[in-house]
Coordinates of C-alpha atoms in Angstrom, one line a residue:
Chain A
X1006 CA -19.8 -56.3 -141.0
X1007 CA -17.5 -55.7 -137.8
X1008 CA -15.2 -52.9 -137.0
X1009 CA -15.4 -52.8 -140.4
X1010 CA -18.2 -50.9 -141.6
X1011 CA -18.0 -48.9 -138.3
X1012 CA -14.3 -47.2 -139.6
X1013 CA -16.2 -46.3 -142.7
X1014 CA -18.0 -43.7 -140.7
X1015 CA -14.3 -42.3 -139.9
X1016 CA -14.5 -40.1 -143.0
X1017 CA -17.1 -38.1 -141.0
X1018 CA -15.9 -38.4 -137.8
X1019 CA -12.6 -37.0 -138.9
X1020 CA -14.3 -34.2 -140.3
X1021 CA -15.8 -32.7 -137.2
X1022 CA -13.3 -33.2 -135.5
X1023 CA -11.2 -30.7 -138.2
X1024 CA -14.5 -28.3 -138.0
X1025 CA -14.8 -28.3 -135.0
X1026 CA -17.6 -26.2 -132.4
X1027 CA -17.5 -22.4 -132.6
X1028 CA -20.0 -21.0 -130.6
X1029 CA -23.5 -20.7 -129.6
X1030 CA -25.9 -19.4 -127.7
X1031 CA -26.7 -15.9 -128.8
X1032 CA -24.3 -14.0 -129.9
X1033 CA -25.5 -9.6 -129.5
X1034 CA -23.6 -9.3 -132.4
X1035 CA -23.7 -11.9 -134.7
X1036 CA -21.8 -12.2 -137.9
X1037 CA -22.8 -13.5 -141.1
X1038 CA -19.3 -14.5 -142.9
X1039 CA -18.5 -16.3 -146.6
X1040 CA -15.1 -17.6 -147.9
X1041 CA -14.7 -19.3 -151.3
X1042 CA -11.7 -21.6 -148.5
X1043 CA -13.1 -25.5 -147.5
X1044 CA -14.5 -26.5 -145.0
X1045 CA -10.8 -28.1 -143.3
X1046 CA -7.6 -26.5 -144.7
X1047 CA -5.9 -23.7 -142.5
X1048 CA -8.4 -20.7 -143.4
X1049 CA -11.1 -23.0 -142.0
X1050 CA -8.5 -24.2 -138.9
X1051 CA -7.5 -20.7 -138.8
X1052 CA -11.0 -18.3 -138.8
X1053 CA -12.3 -20.8 -135.9
X1054 CA -9.5 -19.9 -133.6
X1055 CA -10.4 -17.1 -134.2
X1056 CA -13.6 -17.0 -133.9
X1057 CA -13.7 -18.9 -130.2
X1058 CA -11.1 -16.4 -129.2
X1059 CA -13.9 -13.6 -129.7
X1060 CA -16.3 -15.2 -128.4
X1061 CA -15.0 -16.2 -125.2
X1062 CA -13.0 -12.5 -124.6
X1063 CA -16.8 -11.1 -125.3
X1064 CA -18.4 -13.8 -123.3
X1065 CA -20.5 -15.0 -126.3
X1066 CA -21.5 -11.6 -127.1
X1067 CA -19.8 -11.9 -130.5
X1068 CA -20.2 -14.6 -132.8
X1069 CA -19.8 -16.0 -136.4
X1070 CA -21.7 -17.8 -138.9
X1071 CA -18.9 -19.2 -141.2
X1072 CA -19.9 -20.1 -144.8
X1073 CA -17.3 -22.2 -146.2
X1074 CA -16.3 -24.4 -149.4
X1075 CA -17.9 -20.4 -151.4
X1076 CA -20.7 -21.6 -150.3
X1077 CA -21.9 -17.7 -150.4
X1078 CA -20.1 -18.3 -154.3
X1079 CA -17.2 -16.0 -155.6
X1080 CA -16.0 -12.5 -153.7
X1081 CA -18.4 -10.4 -156.6
X1082 CA -21.2 -12.3 -155.2
X1083 CA -20.2 -12.4 -151.7
X1084 CA -20.1 -8.3 -152.2
X1085 CA -23.3 -7.9 -153.7
X1086 CA -25.0 -9.9 -150.4
X1087 CA -22.1 -7.8 -148.6
X1088 CA -24.5 -5.4 -150.1
X1089 CA -27.7 -6.0 -149.5
X1090 CA -27.3 -7.0 -146.0
X1091 CA -27.4 -10.8 -146.3
X1092 CA -23.5 -11.4 -145.3
X1093 CA -21.5 -8.8 -143.2
X1094 CA -17.8 -10.1 -144.8
X1095 CA -15.7 -12.4 -145.8
X1096 CA -13.0 -13.2 -146.7
X1097 CA -11.3 -11.9 -150.0
X1098 CA -8.9 -12.5 -152.7
X1099 CA -7.5 -9.2 -154.9
X1100 CA -8.8 -9.7 -157.2
X1101 CA -12.6 -10.1 -156.4
X1102 CA -12.7 -6.9 -154.0
X1103 CA -10.1 -5.3 -156.3
X1104 CA -13.3 -3.5 -158.6
X1105 CA -14.2 -2.2 -154.7
X1106 CA -11.3 -1.0 -153.2
X1107 CA -8.9 -0.4 -157.2
X1108 CA -5.2 0.4 -154.9
X1109 CA -5.6 -3.1 -152.8
X1110 CA -4.8 -3.7 -156.4
X1111 CA -0.9 -2.2 -156.6
X1112 CA 0.5 -5.4 -155.0
X1113 CA -0.4 -7.1 -157.5
X1114 CA 2.3 -5.9 -160.1
X1115 CA 4.3 -8.6 -161.7
X1116 CA 7.3 -9.5 -160.7
X1117 CA 7.1 -6.8 -158.1
X1118 CA 8.7 -9.0 -154.9
X1119 CA 11.8 -10.9 -155.0
X1120 CA 11.2 -11.8 -151.2
X1121 CA 8.8 -12.4 -148.5
X1122 CA 10.2 -10.5 -146.5
X1123 CA 10.0 -7.0 -149.1
X1124 CA 6.3 -8.4 -149.0
X1125 CA 6.0 -8.1 -145.4
X1126 CA 7.1 -4.8 -145.6
X1127 CA 5.5 -2.8 -147.8
X1128 CA 2.7 -4.9 -146.4
X1129 CA 3.3 -3.2 -143.0
X1130 CA 3.8 0.1 -144.8
X1131 CA 0.6 1.0 -146.8
X1132 CA -1.6 -1.4 -144.3
X1133 CA -2.7 2.3 -143.1
X1134 CA -3.4 3.8 -147.2
X1135 CA -4.9 -0.1 -147.2
X1136 CA -6.7 0.5 -144.3
X1137 CA -8.1 4.3 -145.2
X1138 CA -9.1 2.9 -148.9
X1139 CA -11.6 0.1 -147.4
X1140 CA -13.4 2.3 -144.7
X1141 CA -14.5 5.0 -147.2
X1142 CA -16.0 2.1 -149.0
X1143 CA -17.7 0.9 -145.6
X1144 CA -15.5 -1.8 -144.7
X1145 CA -13.4 -3.1 -141.8
X1146 CA -9.7 -4.3 -142.8
X1147 CA -8.9 -6.8 -140.3
X1148 CA -6.6 -8.6 -141.7
X1149 CA -4.4 -9.7 -144.7
X1150 CA -4.5 -13.2 -146.6
X1151 CA -2.2 -14.5 -148.9
X1152 CA -1.9 -16.8 -151.3
X1153 CA 2.0 -16.0 -151.4
X1154 CA 4.0 -16.2 -155.0
X1155 CA 2.8 -16.7 -158.6
X1156 CA 4.5 -19.1 -161.1
X1157 CA 3.8 -20.1 -163.8
X1158 CA 3.2 -23.0 -164.8
X1159 CA 2.9 -25.6 -168.0
X1160 CA 3.1 -28.2 -170.1
X1161 CA 6.4 -28.1 -171.7
X1162 CA 9.1 -25.9 -169.8
X1163 CA 8.9 -21.9 -170.6
X1164 CA 12.3 -20.3 -170.3
X1165 CA 12.1 -17.0 -173.0
X1166 CA 9.7 -14.7 -174.0
X1167 CA 9.3 -16.7 -177.1
X1168 CA 7.9 -19.7 -175.9
X1169 CA 6.2 -18.3 -173.3
X1170 CA 4.1 -15.6 -176.5
X1171 CA 3.3 -18.7 -178.6
X1172 CA 1.4 -20.2 -174.9
X1173 CA -1.9 -20.6 -175.1
X1174 CA -1.7 -18.3 -171.1
X1175 CA -4.9 -18.4 -169.1
X1176 CA -6.1 -15.0 -167.6
X1177 CA -7.6 -15.6 -164.6
X1178 CA -10.7 -12.9 -164.6
X1179 CA -11.6 -9.5 -163.6
X1180 CA -7.5 -8.8 -162.7
X1181 CA -6.7 -6.0 -165.8
X1182 CA -3.8 -5.8 -163.5
X1183 CA -3.1 -9.1 -165.3
X1184 CA -4.6 -8.4 -168.2
X1185 CA -2.9 -5.0 -169.2
X1186 CA 0.8 -6.9 -168.6
X1187 CA 0.1 -9.4 -171.1
X1188 CA -0.8 -7.1 -173.7
X1189 CA 1.9 -4.9 -172.8
X1190 CA 4.8 -8.8 -173.4
X1191 CA 3.0 -9.5 -176.4
X1192 CA 0.9 -12.1 -174.9
X1193 CA -2.9 -13.2 -175.7
X1194 CA -4.5 -15.1 -172.5
X1195 CA -7.6 -17.0 -172.5
X1196 CA -10.1 -15.4 -169.7
X1197 CA -11.4 -18.3 -167.8
X1198 CA -12.8 -19.1 -164.0
X1199 CA -11.4 -21.1 -161.9
X1200 CA -13.0 -24.2 -162.3
X1201 CA -12.9 -24.0 -166.3
X1202 CA -9.2 -24.5 -165.8
X1203 CA -8.2 -27.8 -164.8
X1204 CA -10.6 -29.6 -168.0
X1205 CA -9.4 -26.8 -170.2
X1206 CA -5.3 -27.9 -169.3
X1207 CA -6.2 -32.0 -170.5
X1208 CA -8.4 -31.2 -173.5
X1209 CA -5.3 -28.5 -174.7
X1210 CA -7.4 -25.6 -174.8
X1211 CA -4.8 -23.6 -172.5
X1212 CA -1.8 -25.2 -171.6
X1213 CA -0.1 -22.1 -169.2
X1214 CA -1.3 -21.4 -165.9
X1215 CA -0.1 -19.1 -163.2
X1216 CA -1.4 -20.2 -159.3
X1217 CA 0.8 -20.1 -156.2
X1218 CA 2.9 -24.0 -155.3
X1219 CA -0.1 -25.0 -153.2
X1220 CA -2.8 -23.8 -155.0
X1221 CA -1.4 -26.0 -158.2
X1222 CA -1.5 -29.1 -155.9
X1223 CA -5.4 -28.1 -153.9
X1224 CA -6.1 -27.4 -156.9
X1225 CA -4.6 -30.6 -159.6
X1226 CA -3.1 -28.5 -162.0
X1227 CA 0.2 -30.3 -161.8
X1228 CA -1.3 -33.0 -162.3
X1229 CA -0.8 -31.4 -166.7
X1230 CA 1.2 -28.9 -166.3
X1231 CA 4.1 -30.6 -164.8
X1232 CA 6.8 -27.6 -165.5
X1233 CA 7.5 -24.5 -163.3
X1234 CA 8.4 -21.6 -164.4
X1235 CA 11.3 -21.0 -161.2
X1236 CA 10.9 -17.6 -160.3
X1237 CA 7.7 -15.7 -158.8
X1238 CA 5.5 -13.8 -161.8
X1239 CA 3.0 -12.4 -159.0
X1240 CA 2.2 -12.3 -155.6
X1241 CA -1.3 -12.8 -154.9
X1242 CA -2.8 -12.4 -152.0
X1243 CA -6.7 -10.8 -150.4
X1244 CA -8.4 -9.4 -147.1
X1245 CA -10.4 -10.3 -144.2
X1246 CA -13.3 -7.6 -144.5
X1247 CA -16.4 -7.1 -142.1
X1248 CA -19.4 -4.5 -142.4
X1249 CA -17.9 -1.4 -141.4
X1250 CA -21.2 0.2 -140.5
X1251 CA -22.0 -3.4 -138.0
X1252 CA -18.6 -3.1 -137.4
X1253 CA -19.1 0.1 -135.3
X1254 CA -22.5 -1.1 -134.4
X1255 CA -20.5 -2.7 -131.0
X1256 CA -18.3 -1.0 -128.2
X1257 CA -15.5 0.0 -128.9
X1258 CA -13.9 -2.3 -126.5
X1259 CA -15.2 -5.5 -128.6
X1260 CA -14.2 -4.1 -131.6
X1261 CA -10.7 -3.9 -130.1
X1262 CA -11.0 -7.6 -129.2
X1263 CA -12.3 -9.2 -132.7
X1264 CA -8.8 -6.8 -134.1
X1265 CA -6.9 -7.9 -131.8
X1266 CA -8.5 -12.1 -132.0
X1267 CA -7.8 -10.7 -136.4
X1268 CA -3.8 -9.8 -135.9
X1269 CA -2.9 -12.7 -134.3
X1270 CA -4.8 -16.0 -136.2
X1271 CA -4.6 -14.8 -139.4
X1272 CA -1.1 -13.8 -138.6
X1273 CA -1.0 -17.5 -137.6
X1274 CA -2.5 -17.8 -141.5
X1275 CA -0.4 -16.0 -142.7
X1276 CA 2.6 -18.1 -141.7
X1277 CA 1.1 -21.4 -142.3
X1278 CA 0.0 -20.1 -146.4
X1279 CA 3.7 -20.8 -146.0
X1280 CA 4.8 -23.2 -145.2
X1281 CA 2.1 -24.7 -147.2
X1282 CA 3.2 -23.3 -150.2
X1283 CA 7.2 -23.6 -149.1
X1284 CA 7.3 -27.4 -148.6
X1285 CA 5.0 -27.6 -151.6
X1286 CA 8.3 -27.1 -153.4
X1287 CA 9.3 -30.9 -152.4
X1288 CA 6.3 -32.1 -153.3
X1289 CA 5.5 -31.4 -156.4
X1290 CA 9.1 -32.1 -157.9
X1291 CA 8.3 -36.1 -156.0
X1292 CA 5.4 -35.6 -158.0
X1293 CA 7.5 -35.2 -161.2
X1294 CA 7.2 -31.7 -161.9
X1295 CA 10.7 -29.8 -163.0
X1296 CA 11.7 -26.5 -161.6
X1297 CA 12.6 -24.3 -164.7
X1298 CA 14.5 -21.2 -165.4
X1299 CA 14.1 -17.9 -167.5
X1300 CA 17.0 -16.1 -168.8
X1301 CA 18.4 -13.6 -168.0
X1302 CA 17.4 -12.6 -171.3
X1303 CA 13.6 -12.8 -171.2
X1304 CA 13.8 -11.7 -167.9
X1305 CA 14.4 -8.6 -168.7
X1306 CA 12.4 -8.4 -171.4
X1307 CA 9.6 -9.4 -168.4
X1308 CA 9.9 -6.6 -167.1
X1309 CA 10.9 -3.8 -169.6
X1310 CA 6.8 -4.8 -170.8
X1311 CA 5.5 -5.1 -166.9
X1312 CA 6.8 -1.5 -166.1
X1313 CA 5.7 -0.3 -169.6
X1314 CA 1.7 -1.5 -168.5
X1315 CA 2.8 -0.1 -165.0
X1316 CA 2.9 3.2 -166.9
X1317 CA -0.8 2.6 -168.2
X1318 CA -2.2 1.1 -164.8
X1319 CA -1.3 3.4 -163.1
X1320 CA -3.9 6.4 -161.7
X1321 CA -7.1 3.5 -163.8
X1322 CA -6.1 0.4 -161.9
X1323 CA -5.2 0.8 -159.1
X1324 CA -3.8 5.2 -157.4
X1325 CA -0.3 6.7 -159.2
X1326 CA 0.4 7.2 -155.2
X1327 CA -0.7 4.5 -153.8
X1328 CA 1.9 3.3 -157.1
X1329 CA 4.3 5.4 -155.4
X1330 CA 4.2 4.7 -152.1
X1331 CA 4.5 0.7 -152.8
X1332 CA 8.1 1.8 -155.1
X1333 CA 9.5 3.5 -151.5
X1334 CA 8.7 1.8 -149.7
X1335 CA 10.5 -1.0 -151.3
X1336 CA 13.5 1.2 -152.2
X1337 CA 14.0 1.7 -148.4
X1338 CA 14.0 -1.8 -147.9
X1339 CA 16.2 -2.6 -150.8
X1340 CA 18.6 0.2 -149.6
Chain B
X758 CA 1.3 -73.4 -127.9
X759 CA 5.2 -72.3 -127.2
X760 CA 5.5 -75.6 -130.7
X761 CA 2.8 -73.7 -132.7
X762 CA 4.2 -70.5 -132.8
X763 CA 7.8 -71.6 -133.5
X764 CA 6.8 -74.2 -136.0
X765 CA 3.3 -73.3 -137.6
X766 CA 3.4 -68.8 -136.8
X767 CA 1.3 -68.0 -139.6
X768 CA -1.4 -71.2 -139.9
X769 CA -1.1 -69.9 -136.3
X770 CA -2.1 -66.1 -136.3
X771 CA -4.7 -66.9 -138.5
X772 CA -6.5 -69.5 -135.9
X773 CA -6.1 -66.7 -134.2
X774 CA -8.0 -64.1 -135.9
X775 CA -10.7 -66.2 -136.9
X776 CA -11.4 -67.6 -133.8
X777 CA -10.8 -64.9 -131.9
X778 CA -10.5 -61.2 -132.9
X779 CA -12.8 -61.1 -135.9
X780 CA -15.9 -62.0 -133.4
X781 CA -14.2 -60.3 -131.0
X782 CA -14.1 -57.0 -133.8
X783 CA -18.2 -57.8 -134.2
X784 CA -19.3 -59.1 -130.7
X785 CA -16.9 -54.7 -130.3
X786 CA -19.9 -53.8 -133.3
X787 CA -22.9 -55.2 -131.6
X788 CA -21.8 -53.4 -128.4
X789 CA -24.6 -50.8 -127.3
X790 CA -22.3 -49.7 -124.3
X791 CA -19.8 -46.9 -125.9
X792 CA -18.0 -46.7 -122.8
X793 CA -17.9 -50.4 -123.1
X794 CA -15.7 -50.8 -126.0
X795 CA -14.0 -47.1 -125.4
X796 CA -12.0 -48.6 -122.9
X797 CA -11.7 -51.5 -124.2
X798 CA -10.6 -51.5 -127.9
X799 CA -6.8 -50.2 -127.0
X800 CA -6.1 -54.0 -125.0
X801 CA -7.7 -55.4 -129.0
X802 CA -5.4 -53.1 -130.3
X803 CA -1.8 -53.7 -128.8
X804 CA -2.8 -57.6 -129.1
X805 CA -3.4 -57.0 -133.0
X806 CA 0.6 -54.9 -132.5
X807 CA 2.3 -57.6 -131.3
X808 CA 0.3 -60.4 -133.4
X809 CA 1.9 -58.4 -136.4
X810 CA 4.8 -57.8 -135.0
X811 CA 6.0 -61.6 -135.4
X812 CA 3.9 -62.0 -139.2
X813 CA 4.6 -58.3 -140.8
X814 CA 3.1 -59.6 -143.9
X815 CA 0.0 -61.6 -142.9
X816 CA -2.9 -59.9 -145.5
X817 CA -6.5 -61.2 -142.9
X818 CA -4.4 -59.5 -140.1
X819 CA -3.1 -56.4 -141.8
X820 CA -6.9 -55.8 -142.8
X821 CA -8.0 -56.6 -139.2
X822 CA -5.6 -53.9 -138.6
X823 CA -6.5 -51.7 -140.7
X824 CA -10.3 -52.0 -139.1
X825 CA -9.6 -51.8 -135.7
X826 CA -7.4 -48.9 -135.6
X827 CA -9.8 -46.3 -137.8
X828 CA -12.7 -47.7 -136.0
X829 CA -11.5 -46.8 -132.6
X830 CA -9.7 -43.5 -134.6
X831 CA -13.7 -43.2 -135.2
X832 CA -14.5 -43.6 -131.5
X833 CA -12.7 -41.5 -130.7
X834 CA -15.2 -37.7 -130.0
X835 CA -17.1 -39.9 -128.3
X836 CA -14.9 -41.2 -126.1
X837 CA -13.6 -38.3 -125.1
X838 CA -10.0 -38.6 -126.9
X839 CA -10.5 -36.5 -129.4
X840 CA -6.1 -36.0 -129.4
X841 CA -5.4 -39.0 -129.8
X842 CA -6.3 -39.8 -133.2
X843 CA -3.4 -38.1 -135.5
X844 CA -0.8 -41.0 -133.4
X845 CA -2.9 -43.2 -133.6
X846 CA -4.0 -42.1 -137.3
X847 CA 0.0 -43.0 -138.4
X848 CA -0.6 -46.9 -137.3
X849 CA -3.2 -46.8 -139.5
X850 CA -1.6 -45.1 -142.2
X851 CA 1.2 -48.3 -141.6
X852 CA -0.3 -50.3 -141.8
X853 CA -2.1 -49.5 -144.8
X854 CA 0.4 -49.5 -146.7
X855 CA 1.4 -52.5 -146.0
X856 CA -1.4 -54.4 -147.4
X857 CA -1.3 -52.4 -150.6
X858 CA 2.7 -52.4 -151.2
X859 CA 2.3 -56.7 -150.4
X860 CA -0.5 -56.6 -152.8
X861 CA 1.9 -54.8 -155.6
X862 CA 0.0 -51.9 -155.7
X863 CA 2.7 -49.4 -155.1
X864 CA 6.1 -50.0 -154.0
X865 CA 6.7 -47.1 -152.3
X866 CA 3.1 -45.6 -152.8
X867 CA 4.5 -42.5 -154.8
X868 CA 4.4 -43.3 -158.1
X869 CA 3.4 -40.7 -160.5
X870 CA -1.0 -41.3 -159.8
X871 CA -1.4 -41.9 -164.3
X872 CA 1.1 -44.7 -163.7
X873 CA -1.0 -46.2 -160.3
X874 CA -4.3 -45.7 -162.9
X875 CA -2.6 -48.7 -165.0
X876 CA -0.8 -50.8 -162.4
X877 CA -4.3 -50.8 -160.6
X878 CA -5.8 -52.3 -163.8
X879 CA -4.4 -55.2 -163.3
X880 CA -6.4 -56.4 -160.7
X881 CA -9.6 -58.4 -159.8
X882 CA -12.6 -58.6 -157.9
X883 CA -10.3 -60.9 -155.0
X884 CA -8.1 -58.0 -154.6
X885 CA -11.1 -56.3 -153.2
X886 CA -10.0 -56.0 -149.5
X887 CA -6.5 -55.0 -149.6
X888 CA -7.4 -52.3 -152.1
X889 CA -9.7 -50.4 -149.7
X890 CA -8.9 -51.7 -147.0
X891 CA -5.3 -50.5 -148.3
X892 CA -6.5 -47.3 -149.5
X893 CA -9.1 -46.7 -146.3
X894 CA -5.9 -46.9 -143.8
X895 CA -3.6 -44.0 -146.4
X896 CA -6.6 -41.7 -146.0
X897 CA -7.4 -42.0 -142.1
X898 CA -3.4 -40.6 -141.7
X899 CA -4.6 -38.1 -144.3
X900 CA -7.4 -36.4 -143.8
X901 CA -5.6 -35.6 -140.3
X902 CA -2.7 -33.9 -142.2
X903 CA -5.6 -31.5 -142.1
X904 CA -4.3 -30.3 -146.3
X905 CA -0.7 -30.7 -146.5
X906 CA 0.4 -30.4 -150.1
X907 CA 2.2 -33.8 -149.2
X908 CA -1.5 -35.2 -147.8
X909 CA -3.5 -33.2 -150.3
X910 CA -1.2 -35.0 -153.4
X911 CA -1.5 -39.0 -151.8
X912 CA -5.2 -38.8 -151.7
X913 CA -5.1 -38.5 -156.2
X914 CA -4.2 -42.1 -155.3
X915 CA -6.6 -43.3 -152.6
X916 CA -9.3 -41.4 -155.0
X917 CA -7.6 -44.2 -158.2
X918 CA -7.9 -47.0 -155.4
X919 CA -11.0 -46.3 -153.8
X920 CA -12.3 -46.6 -158.0
X921 CA -10.3 -49.3 -159.1
X922 CA -12.4 -50.8 -156.2
X923 CA -15.8 -48.9 -157.3
X924 CA -15.4 -50.3 -161.2
X925 CA -14.0 -53.9 -159.2
X926 CA -17.6 -54.2 -156.5
X927 CA -18.6 -51.6 -156.5
X928 CA -21.3 -52.5 -152.8
X929 CA -18.1 -53.6 -150.9
X930 CA -19.0 -53.4 -147.8
X931 CA -22.5 -51.2 -147.6
X932 CA -20.8 -49.2 -151.1
X933 CA -18.2 -47.7 -149.0
X934 CA -15.8 -46.7 -152.1
X935 CA -18.4 -44.6 -153.0
X936 CA -19.0 -43.3 -149.4
X937 CA -15.5 -41.8 -149.8
X938 CA -15.7 -40.4 -153.7
X939 CA -18.7 -38.8 -152.0
X940 CA -16.9 -37.2 -149.9
X941 CA -13.7 -36.2 -151.6
X942 CA -15.8 -34.4 -154.6
X943 CA -18.6 -33.0 -152.3
X944 CA -16.6 -31.6 -149.6
X945 CA -15.2 -28.7 -152.0
X946 CA -16.3 -26.1 -154.5
X947 CA -16.3 -26.4 -158.3
X948 CA -15.2 -23.2 -157.1
X949 CA -11.8 -24.7 -155.5
X950 CA -11.0 -28.3 -157.6
X951 CA -14.4 -30.2 -156.6
X952 CA -17.0 -31.9 -157.7
X953 CA -20.1 -31.6 -155.6
X954 CA -22.3 -33.2 -158.2
X955 CA -20.3 -36.0 -158.9
X956 CA -20.5 -36.1 -154.8
X957 CA -23.5 -36.1 -155.2
X958 CA -23.8 -39.3 -157.5
X959 CA -21.2 -40.7 -155.9
X960 CA -23.0 -40.4 -151.8
X961 CA -26.7 -42.0 -153.9
X962 CA -24.9 -44.8 -154.4
X963 CA -23.7 -45.3 -151.3
X964 CA -27.0 -45.3 -150.0
X965 CA -28.7 -47.2 -152.5
X966 CA -25.7 -50.0 -151.6
X967 CA -26.5 -49.9 -148.4
X968 CA -30.1 -49.7 -148.6
X969 CA -30.2 -47.0 -146.4
X970 CA -28.6 -48.1 -143.5
X971 CA -25.8 -47.3 -142.5
X972 CA -26.4 -44.2 -141.3
X973 CA -22.7 -42.5 -141.7
X974 CA -24.3 -42.5 -145.0
X975 CA -26.8 -39.7 -145.3
X976 CA -24.1 -37.8 -142.0
X977 CA -21.0 -37.8 -144.8
X978 CA -23.9 -37.0 -147.5
X979 CA -25.3 -33.5 -145.9
X980 CA -21.6 -32.3 -144.0
X981 CA -19.7 -32.4 -147.6
X982 CA -22.1 -32.2 -150.0
X983 CA -25.4 -30.7 -149.0
X984 CA -22.9 -27.9 -147.5
X985 CA -20.6 -26.6 -150.3
X986 CA -24.4 -26.5 -152.3
X987 CA -26.2 -24.7 -149.9
X988 CA -28.9 -27.1 -149.9
X989 CA -30.1 -26.8 -146.3
X990 CA -33.2 -28.9 -146.9
X991 CA -31.1 -32.3 -148.7
X992 CA -29.2 -31.6 -144.5
X993 CA -32.5 -31.8 -142.9
X994 CA -34.2 -34.6 -144.7
X995 CA -30.8 -36.5 -144.3
X996 CA -30.4 -36.0 -141.0
X997 CA -33.9 -37.0 -139.9
X998 CA -33.7 -39.9 -142.1
X999 CA -30.4 -40.7 -139.2
X1000 CA -32.2 -39.6 -136.1
X1001 CA -35.5 -41.8 -137.2
X1002 CA -33.8 -44.8 -137.9
X1003 CA -34.4 -48.3 -135.8
X1004 CA -31.1 -49.1 -134.5
X1005 CA -32.4 -52.6 -133.6
X1006 CA -33.3 -52.9 -137.1
X1007 CA -29.6 -53.8 -137.5
X1008 CA -27.6 -55.5 -134.6
X1009 CA -24.7 -55.8 -136.8
X1010 CA -25.0 -51.9 -136.9
X1011 CA -25.7 -50.6 -133.8
X1012 CA -22.1 -49.2 -132.1
X1013 CA -21.4 -47.3 -136.3
X1014 CA -24.9 -46.1 -136.5
X1015 CA -25.2 -45.4 -133.3
X1016 CA -22.5 -43.4 -133.9
X1017 CA -23.7 -41.5 -136.6
X1018 CA -27.0 -40.6 -135.0
X1019 CA -24.6 -38.8 -132.2
X1020 CA -22.7 -37.2 -134.7
X1021 CA -26.3 -35.7 -136.6
X1022 CA -27.7 -34.5 -133.9
X1023 CA -25.1 -32.3 -133.5
X1024 CA -25.2 -31.2 -137.1
X1025 CA -28.7 -30.2 -137.1
X1026 CA -27.8 -28.1 -133.8
X1027 CA -25.0 -26.5 -135.6
X1028 CA -27.1 -26.1 -138.6
X1029 CA -27.3 -22.2 -138.2
X1030 CA -23.7 -21.8 -138.6
X1031 CA -23.9 -23.3 -142.4
X1032 CA -27.0 -22.2 -143.5

């Protein structure tokens, strides 16, 4: 028997340590928030740091109850629960909250960014517009989160447009920007929910998926899609939002405590996410994943297709104003 | 003793393990005084480290070392020294991987997952202790990597080993391989690549195999699966079952179950954070 058995429970003990304690007297302002991020993830860790800081600085008056791992459903379910007061906020993905605040989709245009430096410049430049757009929908935009650059990942190498057109591509459900782009470049994708993707890769129903490098490890897609076309296909991101009415019910100095803590801890989360993506490249290579370069001709054709899609999406999937502002910020950065 | 060390080193070590180390470990498990364990365990670990310096490939000693480190790390929270866990988990990994390499599971343990799965087929029931404790030692360290990309990809390999243990001897250590798989599959929603329902089946089997007397299983079931699927009734039932269990019924698991009871109380207190 011995310590061996006792050792078994380590699996639990460790999880306790990872979760930590967050609060707990009865707070005057209690926010129930949710995320699809699992317990123990970097999102959860930084969120708990945020909660601790807020609780400490407000002497326990502000508290958060956190439902992790998709316990409250996906983004759309979370938003519905916010509308009926069952939730007061959460971590949303761009595709999930895009139907509510369409302009938030603009940074998801394919092949928009060449570097994280460009992302940061545009993100900062658009912050005010995003804040305003969310506020109009009754949401307090507290922080920007990211999945990172998204790559095409496939079971055989894809370096040309014809190869991509012949592939059985996955399309994330509820993403009109990607759908329009695929249509422009002659790809007929197969829409699937995330839980179905790995199984569909295994059965051959699809052979090409799109994800961040770290995301492909988290979801284990790299075990089947072992070729990465090495150019950022797009950029995936999200937001930490609270119900604006609930948020406004707090005294102004409490609102400021929450804003300041969110800025600090979600910035740390962003940095950790980038670190994970950076490290993932080597881990993927160690695990036999090959990175292949697209041909310049095909890349040029993809950009033409993207521009064609943008022409049709402007004023529909997002406003012309937000698009123009995005391009202006990008040009400014590239000068 | 010197003579023994010079000429019969391995034999001497096995004598030490049989007559000194293992009984010490068993006695620790029966201890009701957690503080005494917290204070005494480091000396014990230092002794094992020293013995492994001169007998780096002794299987029995490596298994004992993996168990002892894992157990002490598990107790650190109760001992009020949880900040030591990350550093100590390095030793757990070192001994765990050494066990796996020695057993022939892998050379660098970076072997592709499919190749590892195939290789595991050559192992039989007698290899289970090395497989389980090797994977366990590795997993202890991986848990402290907080979702790093390297750790997540390594977990796929640990999963394969635990699946093989289940095939070969699912009842080994109260169904502990099932317990690991229950947590591994049950702690994440399907949206994030988890398999909660598969996790549930592993937990149910672990409960059966342990005759519901290894309370760590209940706690893990509540903390991972029940939370993931948002099943408050299951969460409460499992944790109350832990609190109602009489520690005296399993003196051999006294310490483990005592710690599980503390965790169950804590989880019930923080229930409102999650449900």
